[in-house]
CSV table of C-alpha atoms and ligand atoms in Angstrom, one decimal:
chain,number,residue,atom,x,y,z
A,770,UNK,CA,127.8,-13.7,-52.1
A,771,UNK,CA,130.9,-13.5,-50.9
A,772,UNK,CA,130.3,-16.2,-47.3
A,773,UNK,CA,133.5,-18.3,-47.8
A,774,UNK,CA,135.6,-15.3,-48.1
A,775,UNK,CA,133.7,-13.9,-44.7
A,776,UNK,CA,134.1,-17.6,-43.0
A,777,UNK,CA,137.8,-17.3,-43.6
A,778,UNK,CA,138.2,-13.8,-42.1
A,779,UNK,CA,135.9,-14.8,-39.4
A,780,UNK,CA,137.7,-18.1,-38.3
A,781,UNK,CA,140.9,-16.4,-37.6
A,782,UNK,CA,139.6,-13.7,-35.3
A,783,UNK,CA,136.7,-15.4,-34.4
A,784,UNK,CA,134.3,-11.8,-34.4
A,785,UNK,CA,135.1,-9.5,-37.4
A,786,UNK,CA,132.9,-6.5,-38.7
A,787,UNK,CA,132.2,-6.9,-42.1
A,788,UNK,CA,131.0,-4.4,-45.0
A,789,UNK,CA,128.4,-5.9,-47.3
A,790,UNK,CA,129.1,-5.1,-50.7
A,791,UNK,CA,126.7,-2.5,-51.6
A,792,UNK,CA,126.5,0.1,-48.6
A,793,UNK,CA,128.9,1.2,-46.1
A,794,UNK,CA,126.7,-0.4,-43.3
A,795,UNK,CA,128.8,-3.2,-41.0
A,796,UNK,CA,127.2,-6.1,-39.4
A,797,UNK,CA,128.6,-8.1,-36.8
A,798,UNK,CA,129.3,-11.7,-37.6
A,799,UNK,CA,129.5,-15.0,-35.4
A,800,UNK,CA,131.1,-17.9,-37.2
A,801,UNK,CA,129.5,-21.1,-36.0
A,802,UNK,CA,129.5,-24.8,-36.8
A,803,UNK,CA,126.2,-27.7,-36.0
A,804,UNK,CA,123.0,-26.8,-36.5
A,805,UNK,CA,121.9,-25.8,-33.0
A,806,UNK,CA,120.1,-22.5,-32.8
A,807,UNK,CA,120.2,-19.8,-29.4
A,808,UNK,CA,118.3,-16.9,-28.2
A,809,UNK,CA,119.1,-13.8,-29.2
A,810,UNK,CA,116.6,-10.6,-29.8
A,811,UNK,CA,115.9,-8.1,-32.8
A,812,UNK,CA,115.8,-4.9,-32.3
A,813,UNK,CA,113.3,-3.5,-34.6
A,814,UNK,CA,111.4,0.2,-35.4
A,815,UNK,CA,107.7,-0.2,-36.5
A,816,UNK,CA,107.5,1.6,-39.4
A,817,UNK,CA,103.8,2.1,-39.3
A,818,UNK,CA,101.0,1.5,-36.5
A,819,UNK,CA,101.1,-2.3,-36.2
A,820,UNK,CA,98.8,-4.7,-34.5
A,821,UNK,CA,101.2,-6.8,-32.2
A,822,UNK,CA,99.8,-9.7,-34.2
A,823,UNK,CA,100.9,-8.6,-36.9
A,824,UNK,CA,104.2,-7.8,-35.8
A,825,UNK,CA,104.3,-11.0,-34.9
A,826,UNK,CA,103.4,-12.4,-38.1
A,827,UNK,CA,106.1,-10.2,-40.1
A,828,UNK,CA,108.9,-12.1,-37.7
A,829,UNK,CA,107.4,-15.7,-37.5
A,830,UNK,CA,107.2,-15.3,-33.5
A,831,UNK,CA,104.6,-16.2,-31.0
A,832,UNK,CA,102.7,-12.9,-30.4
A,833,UNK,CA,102.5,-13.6,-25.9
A,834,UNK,CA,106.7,-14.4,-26.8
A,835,UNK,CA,106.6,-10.7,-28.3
A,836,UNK,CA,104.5,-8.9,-25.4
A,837,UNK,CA,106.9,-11.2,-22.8
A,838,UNK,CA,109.9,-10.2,-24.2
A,839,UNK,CA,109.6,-6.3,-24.1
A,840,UNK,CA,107.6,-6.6,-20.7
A,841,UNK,CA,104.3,-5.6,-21.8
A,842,UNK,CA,101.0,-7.2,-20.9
A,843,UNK,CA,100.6,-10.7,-22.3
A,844,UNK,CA,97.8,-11.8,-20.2
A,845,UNK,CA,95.6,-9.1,-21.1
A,846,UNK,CA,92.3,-10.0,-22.8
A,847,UNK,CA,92.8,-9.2,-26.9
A,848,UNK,CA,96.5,-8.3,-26.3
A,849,UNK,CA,97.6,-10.1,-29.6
A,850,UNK,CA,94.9,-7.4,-31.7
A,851,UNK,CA,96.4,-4.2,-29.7
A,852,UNK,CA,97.8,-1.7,-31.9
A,853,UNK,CA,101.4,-0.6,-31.2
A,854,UNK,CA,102.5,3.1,-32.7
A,855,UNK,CA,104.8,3.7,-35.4
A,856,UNK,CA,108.1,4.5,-34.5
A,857,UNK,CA,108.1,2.4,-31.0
A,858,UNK,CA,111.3,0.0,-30.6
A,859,UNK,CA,110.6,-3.4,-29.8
A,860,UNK,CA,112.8,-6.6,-29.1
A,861,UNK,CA,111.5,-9.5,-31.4
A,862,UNK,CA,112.7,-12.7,-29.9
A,863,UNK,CA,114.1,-15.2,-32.3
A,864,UNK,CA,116.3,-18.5,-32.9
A,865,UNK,CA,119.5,-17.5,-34.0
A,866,UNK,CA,120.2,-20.6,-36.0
A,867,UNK,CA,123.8,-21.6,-37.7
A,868,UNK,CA,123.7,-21.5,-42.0
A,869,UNK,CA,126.0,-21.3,-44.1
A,870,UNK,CA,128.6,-21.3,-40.9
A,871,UNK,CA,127.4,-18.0,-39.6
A,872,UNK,CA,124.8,-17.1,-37.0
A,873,UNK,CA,121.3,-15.4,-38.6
A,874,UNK,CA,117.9,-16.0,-38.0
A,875,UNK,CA,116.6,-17.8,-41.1
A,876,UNK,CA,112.8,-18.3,-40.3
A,877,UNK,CA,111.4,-15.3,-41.8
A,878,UNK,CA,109.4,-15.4,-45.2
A,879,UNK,CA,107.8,-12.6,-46.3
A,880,UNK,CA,105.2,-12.3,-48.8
A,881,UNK,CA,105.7,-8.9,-51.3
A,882,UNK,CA,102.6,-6.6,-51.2
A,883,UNK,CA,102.6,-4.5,-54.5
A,884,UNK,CA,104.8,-1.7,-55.0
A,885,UNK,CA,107.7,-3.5,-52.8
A,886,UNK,CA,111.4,-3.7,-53.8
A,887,UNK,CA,114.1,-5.6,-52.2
A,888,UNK,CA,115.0,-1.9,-51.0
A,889,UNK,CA,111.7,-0.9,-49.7
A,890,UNK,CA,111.2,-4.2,-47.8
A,891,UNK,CA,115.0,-4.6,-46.6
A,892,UNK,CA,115.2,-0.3,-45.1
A,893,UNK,CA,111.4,0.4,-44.3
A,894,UNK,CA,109.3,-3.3,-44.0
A,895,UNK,CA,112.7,-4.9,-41.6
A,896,UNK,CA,113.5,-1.3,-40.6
A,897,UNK,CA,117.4,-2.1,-42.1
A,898,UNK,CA,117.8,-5.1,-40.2
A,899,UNK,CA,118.1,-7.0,-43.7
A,900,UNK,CA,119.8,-5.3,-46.6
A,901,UNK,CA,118.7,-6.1,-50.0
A,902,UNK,CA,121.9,-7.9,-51.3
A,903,UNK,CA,121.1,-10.3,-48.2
A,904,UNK,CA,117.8,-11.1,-49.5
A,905,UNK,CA,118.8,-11.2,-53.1
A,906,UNK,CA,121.5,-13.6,-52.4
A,907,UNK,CA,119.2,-15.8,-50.0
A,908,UNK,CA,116.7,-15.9,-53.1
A,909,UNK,CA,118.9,-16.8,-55.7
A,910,UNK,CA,118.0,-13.5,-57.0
A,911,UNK,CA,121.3,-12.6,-58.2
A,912,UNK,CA,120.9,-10.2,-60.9
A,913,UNK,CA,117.1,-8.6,-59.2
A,914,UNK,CA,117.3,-4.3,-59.3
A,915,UNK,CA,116.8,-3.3,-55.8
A,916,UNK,CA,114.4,-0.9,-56.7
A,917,UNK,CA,112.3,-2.7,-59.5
A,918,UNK,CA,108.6,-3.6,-58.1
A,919,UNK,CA,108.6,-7.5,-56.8
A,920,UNK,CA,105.5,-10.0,-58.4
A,921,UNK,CA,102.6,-9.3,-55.6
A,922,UNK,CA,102.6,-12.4,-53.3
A,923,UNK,CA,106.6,-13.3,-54.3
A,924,UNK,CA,107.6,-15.6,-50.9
A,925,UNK,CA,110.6,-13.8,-49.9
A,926,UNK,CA,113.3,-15.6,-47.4
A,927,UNK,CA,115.0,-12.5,-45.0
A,928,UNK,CA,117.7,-13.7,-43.4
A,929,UNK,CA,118.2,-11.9,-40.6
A,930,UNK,CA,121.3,-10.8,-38.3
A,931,UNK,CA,121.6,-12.3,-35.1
A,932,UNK,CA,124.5,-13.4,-32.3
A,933,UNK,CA,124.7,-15.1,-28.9
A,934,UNK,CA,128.6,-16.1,-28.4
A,935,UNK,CA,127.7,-18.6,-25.8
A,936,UNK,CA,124.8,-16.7,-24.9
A,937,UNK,CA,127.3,-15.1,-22.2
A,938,UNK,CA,129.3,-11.4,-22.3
A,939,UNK,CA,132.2,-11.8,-19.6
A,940,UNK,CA,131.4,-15.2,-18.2
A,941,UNK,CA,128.1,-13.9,-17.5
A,942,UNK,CA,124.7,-14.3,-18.7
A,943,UNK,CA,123.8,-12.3,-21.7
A,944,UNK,CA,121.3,-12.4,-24.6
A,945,UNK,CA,122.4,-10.4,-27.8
A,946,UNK,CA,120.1,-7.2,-29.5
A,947,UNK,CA,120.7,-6.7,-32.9
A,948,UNK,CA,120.3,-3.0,-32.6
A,949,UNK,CA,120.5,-1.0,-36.1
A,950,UNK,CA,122.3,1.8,-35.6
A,951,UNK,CA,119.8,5.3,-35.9
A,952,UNK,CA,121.2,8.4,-37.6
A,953,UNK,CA,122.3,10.7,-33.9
A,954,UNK,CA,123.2,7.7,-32.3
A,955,UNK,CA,126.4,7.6,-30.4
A,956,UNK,CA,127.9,4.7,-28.8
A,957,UNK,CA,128.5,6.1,-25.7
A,958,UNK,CA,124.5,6.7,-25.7
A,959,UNK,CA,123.9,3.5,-27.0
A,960,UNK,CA,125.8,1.5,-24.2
A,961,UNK,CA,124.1,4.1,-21.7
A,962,UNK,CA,120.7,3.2,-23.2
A,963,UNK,CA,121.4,-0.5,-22.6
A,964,UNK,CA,123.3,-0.3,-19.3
A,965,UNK,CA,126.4,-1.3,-21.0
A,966,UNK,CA,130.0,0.5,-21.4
A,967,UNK,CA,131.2,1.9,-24.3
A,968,UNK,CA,134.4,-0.7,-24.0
A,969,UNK,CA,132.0,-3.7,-23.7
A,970,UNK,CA,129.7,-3.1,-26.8
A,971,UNK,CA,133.5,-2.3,-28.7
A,972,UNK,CA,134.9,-5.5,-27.7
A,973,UNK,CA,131.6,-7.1,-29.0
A,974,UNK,CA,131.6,-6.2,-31.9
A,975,UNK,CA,135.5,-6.0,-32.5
A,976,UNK,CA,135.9,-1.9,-32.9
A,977,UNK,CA,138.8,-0.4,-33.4
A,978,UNK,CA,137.0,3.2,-32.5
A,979,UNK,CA,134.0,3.8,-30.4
A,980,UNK,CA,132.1,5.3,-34.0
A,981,UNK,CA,128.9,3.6,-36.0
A,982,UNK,CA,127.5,4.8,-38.4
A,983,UNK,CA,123.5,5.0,-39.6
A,984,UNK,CA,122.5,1.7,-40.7
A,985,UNK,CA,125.5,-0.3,-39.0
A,986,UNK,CA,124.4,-3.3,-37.0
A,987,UNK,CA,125.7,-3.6,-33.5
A,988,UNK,CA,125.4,-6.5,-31.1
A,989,UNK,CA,124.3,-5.7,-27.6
A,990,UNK,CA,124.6,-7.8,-24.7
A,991,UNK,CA,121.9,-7.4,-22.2
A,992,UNK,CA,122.1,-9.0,-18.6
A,993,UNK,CA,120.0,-11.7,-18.7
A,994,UNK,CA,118.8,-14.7,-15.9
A,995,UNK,CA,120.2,-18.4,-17.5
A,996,UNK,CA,118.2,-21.7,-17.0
A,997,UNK,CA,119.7,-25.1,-16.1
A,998,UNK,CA,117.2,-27.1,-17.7
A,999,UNK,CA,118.3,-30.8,-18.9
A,1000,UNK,CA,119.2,-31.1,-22.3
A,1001,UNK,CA,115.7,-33.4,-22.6
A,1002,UNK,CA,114.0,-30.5,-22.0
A,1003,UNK,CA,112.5,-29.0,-25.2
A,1004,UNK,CA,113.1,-25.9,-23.7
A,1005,UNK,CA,116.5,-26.2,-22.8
A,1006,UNK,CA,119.0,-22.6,-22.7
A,1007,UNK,CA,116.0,-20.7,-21.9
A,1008,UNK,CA,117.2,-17.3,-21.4
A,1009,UNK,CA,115.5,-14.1,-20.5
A,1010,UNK,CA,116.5,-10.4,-20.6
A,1011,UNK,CA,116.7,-8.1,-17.0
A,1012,UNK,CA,113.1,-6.8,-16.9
A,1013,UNK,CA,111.5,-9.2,-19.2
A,1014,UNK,CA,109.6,-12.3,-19.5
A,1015,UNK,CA,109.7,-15.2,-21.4
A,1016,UNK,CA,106.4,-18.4,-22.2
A,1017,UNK,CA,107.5,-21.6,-22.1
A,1018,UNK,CA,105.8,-25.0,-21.8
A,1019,UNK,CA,103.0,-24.2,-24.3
A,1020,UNK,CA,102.4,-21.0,-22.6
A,1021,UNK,CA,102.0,-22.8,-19.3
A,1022,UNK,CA,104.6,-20.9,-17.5
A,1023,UNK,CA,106.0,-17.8,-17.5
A,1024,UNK,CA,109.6,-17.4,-16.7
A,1025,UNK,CA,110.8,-13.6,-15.5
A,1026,UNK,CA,114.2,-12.2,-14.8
A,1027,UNK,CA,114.9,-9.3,-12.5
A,1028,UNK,CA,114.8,-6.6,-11.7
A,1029,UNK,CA,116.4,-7.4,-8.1
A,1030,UNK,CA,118.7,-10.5,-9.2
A,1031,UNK,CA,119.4,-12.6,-12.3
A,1032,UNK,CA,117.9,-15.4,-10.7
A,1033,UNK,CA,115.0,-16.8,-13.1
A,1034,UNK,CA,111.7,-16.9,-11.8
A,1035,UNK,CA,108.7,-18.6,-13.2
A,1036,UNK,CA,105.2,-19.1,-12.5
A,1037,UNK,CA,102.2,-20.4,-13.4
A,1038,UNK,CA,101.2,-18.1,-16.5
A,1039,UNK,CA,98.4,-15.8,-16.5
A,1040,UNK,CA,96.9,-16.4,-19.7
A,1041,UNK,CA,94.0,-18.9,-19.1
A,1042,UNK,CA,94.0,-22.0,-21.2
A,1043,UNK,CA,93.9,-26.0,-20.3
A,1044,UNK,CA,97.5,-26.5,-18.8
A,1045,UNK,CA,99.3,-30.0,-16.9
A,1046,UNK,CA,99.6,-29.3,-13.0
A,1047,UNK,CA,101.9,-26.8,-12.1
A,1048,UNK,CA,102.1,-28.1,-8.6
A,1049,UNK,CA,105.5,-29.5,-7.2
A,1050,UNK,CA,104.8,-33.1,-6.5
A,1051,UNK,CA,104.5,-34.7,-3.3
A,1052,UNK,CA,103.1,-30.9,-1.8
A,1053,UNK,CA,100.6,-28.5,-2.0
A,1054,UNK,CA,102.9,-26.3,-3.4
A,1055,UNK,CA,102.1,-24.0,-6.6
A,1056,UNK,CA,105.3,-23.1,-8.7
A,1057,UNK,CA,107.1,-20.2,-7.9
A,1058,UNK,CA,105.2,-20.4,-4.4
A,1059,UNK,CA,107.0,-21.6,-0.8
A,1060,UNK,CA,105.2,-22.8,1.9
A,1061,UNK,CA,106.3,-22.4,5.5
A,1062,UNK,CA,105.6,-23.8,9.0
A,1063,UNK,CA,107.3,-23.4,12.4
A,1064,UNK,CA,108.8,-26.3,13.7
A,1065,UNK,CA,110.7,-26.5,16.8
A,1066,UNK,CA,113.9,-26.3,15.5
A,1067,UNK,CA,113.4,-23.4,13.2
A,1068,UNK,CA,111.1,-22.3,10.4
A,1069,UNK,CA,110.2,-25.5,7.8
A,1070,UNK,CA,110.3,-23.8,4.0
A,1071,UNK,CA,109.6,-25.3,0.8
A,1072,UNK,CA,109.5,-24.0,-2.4
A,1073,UNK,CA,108.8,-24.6,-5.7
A,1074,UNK,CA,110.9,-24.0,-9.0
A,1075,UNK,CA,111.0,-24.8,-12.3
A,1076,UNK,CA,112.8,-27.4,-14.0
A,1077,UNK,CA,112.3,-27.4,-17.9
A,1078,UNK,CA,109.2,-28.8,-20.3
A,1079,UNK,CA,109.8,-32.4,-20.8
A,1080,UNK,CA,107.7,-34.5,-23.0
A,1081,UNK,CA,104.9,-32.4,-22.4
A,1082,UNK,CA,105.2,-32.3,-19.0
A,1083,UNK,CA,106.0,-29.8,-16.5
A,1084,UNK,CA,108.8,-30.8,-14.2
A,1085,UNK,CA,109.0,-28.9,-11.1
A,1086,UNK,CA,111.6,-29.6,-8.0
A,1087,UNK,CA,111.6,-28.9,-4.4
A,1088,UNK,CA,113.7,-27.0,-2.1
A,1089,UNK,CA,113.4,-27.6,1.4
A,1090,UNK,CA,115.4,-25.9,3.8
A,1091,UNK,CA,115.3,-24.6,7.5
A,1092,UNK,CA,115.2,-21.3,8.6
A,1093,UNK,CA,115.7,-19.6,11.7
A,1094,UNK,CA,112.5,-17.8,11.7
A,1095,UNK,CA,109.3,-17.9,9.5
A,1096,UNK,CA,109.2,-14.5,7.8
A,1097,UNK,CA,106.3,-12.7,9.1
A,1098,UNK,CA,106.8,-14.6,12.5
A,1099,UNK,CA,107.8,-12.1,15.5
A,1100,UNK,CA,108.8,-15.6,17.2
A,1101,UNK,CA,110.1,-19.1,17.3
B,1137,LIG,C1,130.2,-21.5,-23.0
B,1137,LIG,O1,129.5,-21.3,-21.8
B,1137,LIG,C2,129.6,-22.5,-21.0
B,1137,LIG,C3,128.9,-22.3,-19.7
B,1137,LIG,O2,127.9,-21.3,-19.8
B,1137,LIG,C4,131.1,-22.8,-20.7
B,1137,LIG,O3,131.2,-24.0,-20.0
B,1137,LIG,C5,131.8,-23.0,-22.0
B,1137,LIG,O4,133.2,-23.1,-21.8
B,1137,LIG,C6,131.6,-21.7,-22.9
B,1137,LIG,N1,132.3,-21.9,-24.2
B,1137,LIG,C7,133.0,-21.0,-24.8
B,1137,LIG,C8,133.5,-21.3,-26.1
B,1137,LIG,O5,133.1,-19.9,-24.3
B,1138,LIG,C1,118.3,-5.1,-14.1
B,1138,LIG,O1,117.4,-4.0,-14.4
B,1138,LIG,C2,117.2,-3.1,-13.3
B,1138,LIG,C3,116.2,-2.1,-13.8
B,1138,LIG,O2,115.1,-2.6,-14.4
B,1138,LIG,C4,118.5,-2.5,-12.9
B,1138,LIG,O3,118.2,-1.7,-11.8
B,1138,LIG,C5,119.5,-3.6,-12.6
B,1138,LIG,O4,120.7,-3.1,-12.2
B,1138,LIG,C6,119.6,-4.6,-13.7
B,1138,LIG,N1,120.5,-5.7,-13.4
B,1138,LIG,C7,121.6,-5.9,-14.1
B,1138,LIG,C8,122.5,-7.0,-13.6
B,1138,LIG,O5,121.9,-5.3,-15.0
B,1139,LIG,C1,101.3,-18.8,-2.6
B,1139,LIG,O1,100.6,-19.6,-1.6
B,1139,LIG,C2,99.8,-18.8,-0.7
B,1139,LIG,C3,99.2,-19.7,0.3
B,1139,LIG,O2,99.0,-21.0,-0.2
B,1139,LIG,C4,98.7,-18.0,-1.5
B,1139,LIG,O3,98.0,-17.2,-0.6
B,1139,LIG,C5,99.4,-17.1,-2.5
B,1139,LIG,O4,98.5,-16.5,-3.3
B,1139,LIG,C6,100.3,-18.0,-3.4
B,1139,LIG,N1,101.1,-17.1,-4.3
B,1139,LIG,C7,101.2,-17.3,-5.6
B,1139,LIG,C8,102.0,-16.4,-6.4
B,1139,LIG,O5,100.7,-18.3,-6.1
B,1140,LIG,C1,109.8,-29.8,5.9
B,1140,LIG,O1,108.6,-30.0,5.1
B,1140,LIG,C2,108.7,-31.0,4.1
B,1140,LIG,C3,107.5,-30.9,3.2
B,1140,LIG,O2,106.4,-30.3,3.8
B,1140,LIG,C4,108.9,-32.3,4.7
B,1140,LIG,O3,109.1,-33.3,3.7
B,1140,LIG,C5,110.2,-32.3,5.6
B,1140,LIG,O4,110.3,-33.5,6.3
B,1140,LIG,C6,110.1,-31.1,6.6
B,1140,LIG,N1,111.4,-31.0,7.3
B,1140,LIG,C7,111.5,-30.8,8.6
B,1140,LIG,C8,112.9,-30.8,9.2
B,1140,LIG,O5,110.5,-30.7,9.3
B,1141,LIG,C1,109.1,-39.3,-23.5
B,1141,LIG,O1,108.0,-40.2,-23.7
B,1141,LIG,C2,108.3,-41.3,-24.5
B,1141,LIG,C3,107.0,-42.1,-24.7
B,1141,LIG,O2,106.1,-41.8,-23.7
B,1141,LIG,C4,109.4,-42.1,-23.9
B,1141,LIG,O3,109.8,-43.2,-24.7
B,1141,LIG,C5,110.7,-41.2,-23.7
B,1141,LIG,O4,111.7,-41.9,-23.0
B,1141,LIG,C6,110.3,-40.0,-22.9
B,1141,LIG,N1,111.5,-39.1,-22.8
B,1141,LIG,C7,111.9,-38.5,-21.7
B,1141,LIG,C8,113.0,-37.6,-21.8
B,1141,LIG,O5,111.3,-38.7,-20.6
């Protein structure tokens, strides 16, 4: 399917645009080596009314990790059965893992319904964030019609397209959208859309002209707050979009990033369930909370952050520090 030929292209300028065989659409390709995986988002169109659930399903992610991630209600009683309307735009989080020395997203199967093609599922299930010659050449299905029914029930792998390059876009903190470009989309409204400049997304994604066309797969970087978790820490890189949220220690906290600063800042998380303490040790201290007294030589604050899940526990650290006054104190 053509991959060593890409690899080679792709080592020597490190991002290149490439055309897949069949259609004029360009995708934008990371090489990469190891087997680690990185955060990075899908931006996908529901192509029909959709329980989140079942979005969820469709892209093997945690239904909360879907609401979190495009800043709607996770805690909400039945928020995994709410219906979501055709034609909304959601980010899907995902691993972007490294196979076959490229970044994609590799955990998606999909089971054919009847009446699917390779066409129908790659352009209206995946909303043209797979192509058919991707999923035929992930399936070994080399000489498949991409418009001949599938067997009902066929397990399907989708590869799908995803980026981080160092999960950073000029040295700072960024998490790359996949964003499939819609017929009437410009670039300049695209990079306004996402807060971004025309220049950024073209030195992305390695343009020579600020032009994509319909069906062309762009990677956008999105400001987004970093973690410093240890690298014990199952989740380690944690990374979450301006405006969003991310779950993380079993749904035990929630992480959020903006909208004032790109510092991360989680929480206790909302959603009720049996979860280890989430106070700081040796205080009373709740996470993401700071308590404060007066002391003679200024105001005593400590608060509590966040420091990564490790082996099932969640570690938390303190910050004390002095302050000249205790905010809400008139006095010292
Ligand atoms: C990736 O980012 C880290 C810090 O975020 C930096 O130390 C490292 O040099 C970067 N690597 C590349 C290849 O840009
Ligand atoms: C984060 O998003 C808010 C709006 O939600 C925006 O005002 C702010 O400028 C964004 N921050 C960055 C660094 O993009
Ligand atoms: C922080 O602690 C104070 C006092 O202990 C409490 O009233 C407040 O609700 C806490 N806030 C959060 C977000 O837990
Ligand atoms: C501030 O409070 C912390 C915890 O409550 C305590 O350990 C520390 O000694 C206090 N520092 C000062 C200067 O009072
Ligand atoms: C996790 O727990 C296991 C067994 O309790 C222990 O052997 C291991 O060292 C722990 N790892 C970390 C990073 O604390």
């Amino acid at each position: 399917m053509g991959l060593p030929a890409i690899f080679a292209v792709a080592v020597m300028v490190a991002i290149v645009m490439v055309a897949s065989p069949c259609a004029e659409a360009k995708t934008t390709i990371e090489p990469c080596s190891g087997s680690d995986s990185c955060p990075a988002l899908l931006g996908y169109t529901l192509y029909a009314d959709m329980k989140v659930s079942e979005v969820a399903a469709l892209f093997a992610a945690d239904p909360s990790a879907l609401l979190a991630a495009n800043a709607l209600d996770f805690a909400a009683p039945g928020a995994a059965h709410r219906i979501l309307p055709m034609g909304l735009f959601l980010r899907v989080p995902t691993a972007c893992a490294c196979a076959d020395g490229v970044r994609k997203s590799v955990a998606v199967r999909y089971a054919a319904r009847p009446a699917d093609t390779l066409a129908t599922v790659a352009d209206v299930v995946f909303a043209g964030l797979a192509s058919a010659d991707q999923i035929r050449g992930a399936n070994g299905l080399a000489d498949a019609d991409a418009d001949a029914p599938l067997d009902a029930g066929q397990r399907l792998v989708v590869p799908l397209p995803c980026v981080c390059f160092n999960s950073s876009d000029s040295n700072l903190p960024a998490v790359y959208l996949s964003y499939v470009v819609q017929v009437g989309d410009t670039v300049p409204a695209i990079a306004a859309a996402y807060e971004t400049t025309v220049t950024d997304i073209m030195n992305v994604n390695a343009m020579g002209s600020p032009v994509a066309a319909p069906g062309d797969i762009l990677a956008i970087p999105l400001p987004a707050c970093a973690s410093s978790f240890p690298k014990t820490a199952s989740d380690h890189g944690l990374l979450v979009a301006n405006g969003t949220y991310a779950l993380t220690a079993g749904n035990c906290v929630q992480c959020s990033c903006g909208p004032g600063n790109l510092n991360l800042y989680c929480t206790p998380a909302s959603l009720s369930r049996s979860c280890p303490s989430t106070q700081c040790s040796n205080s009373n201290v709740l996470l993401g909370n700071a308590s404060t007294h007066a002391t003679s030589a200024g105001c005593n604050v400590s608060s509590c952050s966040y420091g990564g899940f490790v082996n099932g526990t969640i570690t938390t650290l303190l910050n004390t520090g002095l302050q000249p006054t205790c905010p809400g104190n008139s006095c010292c």
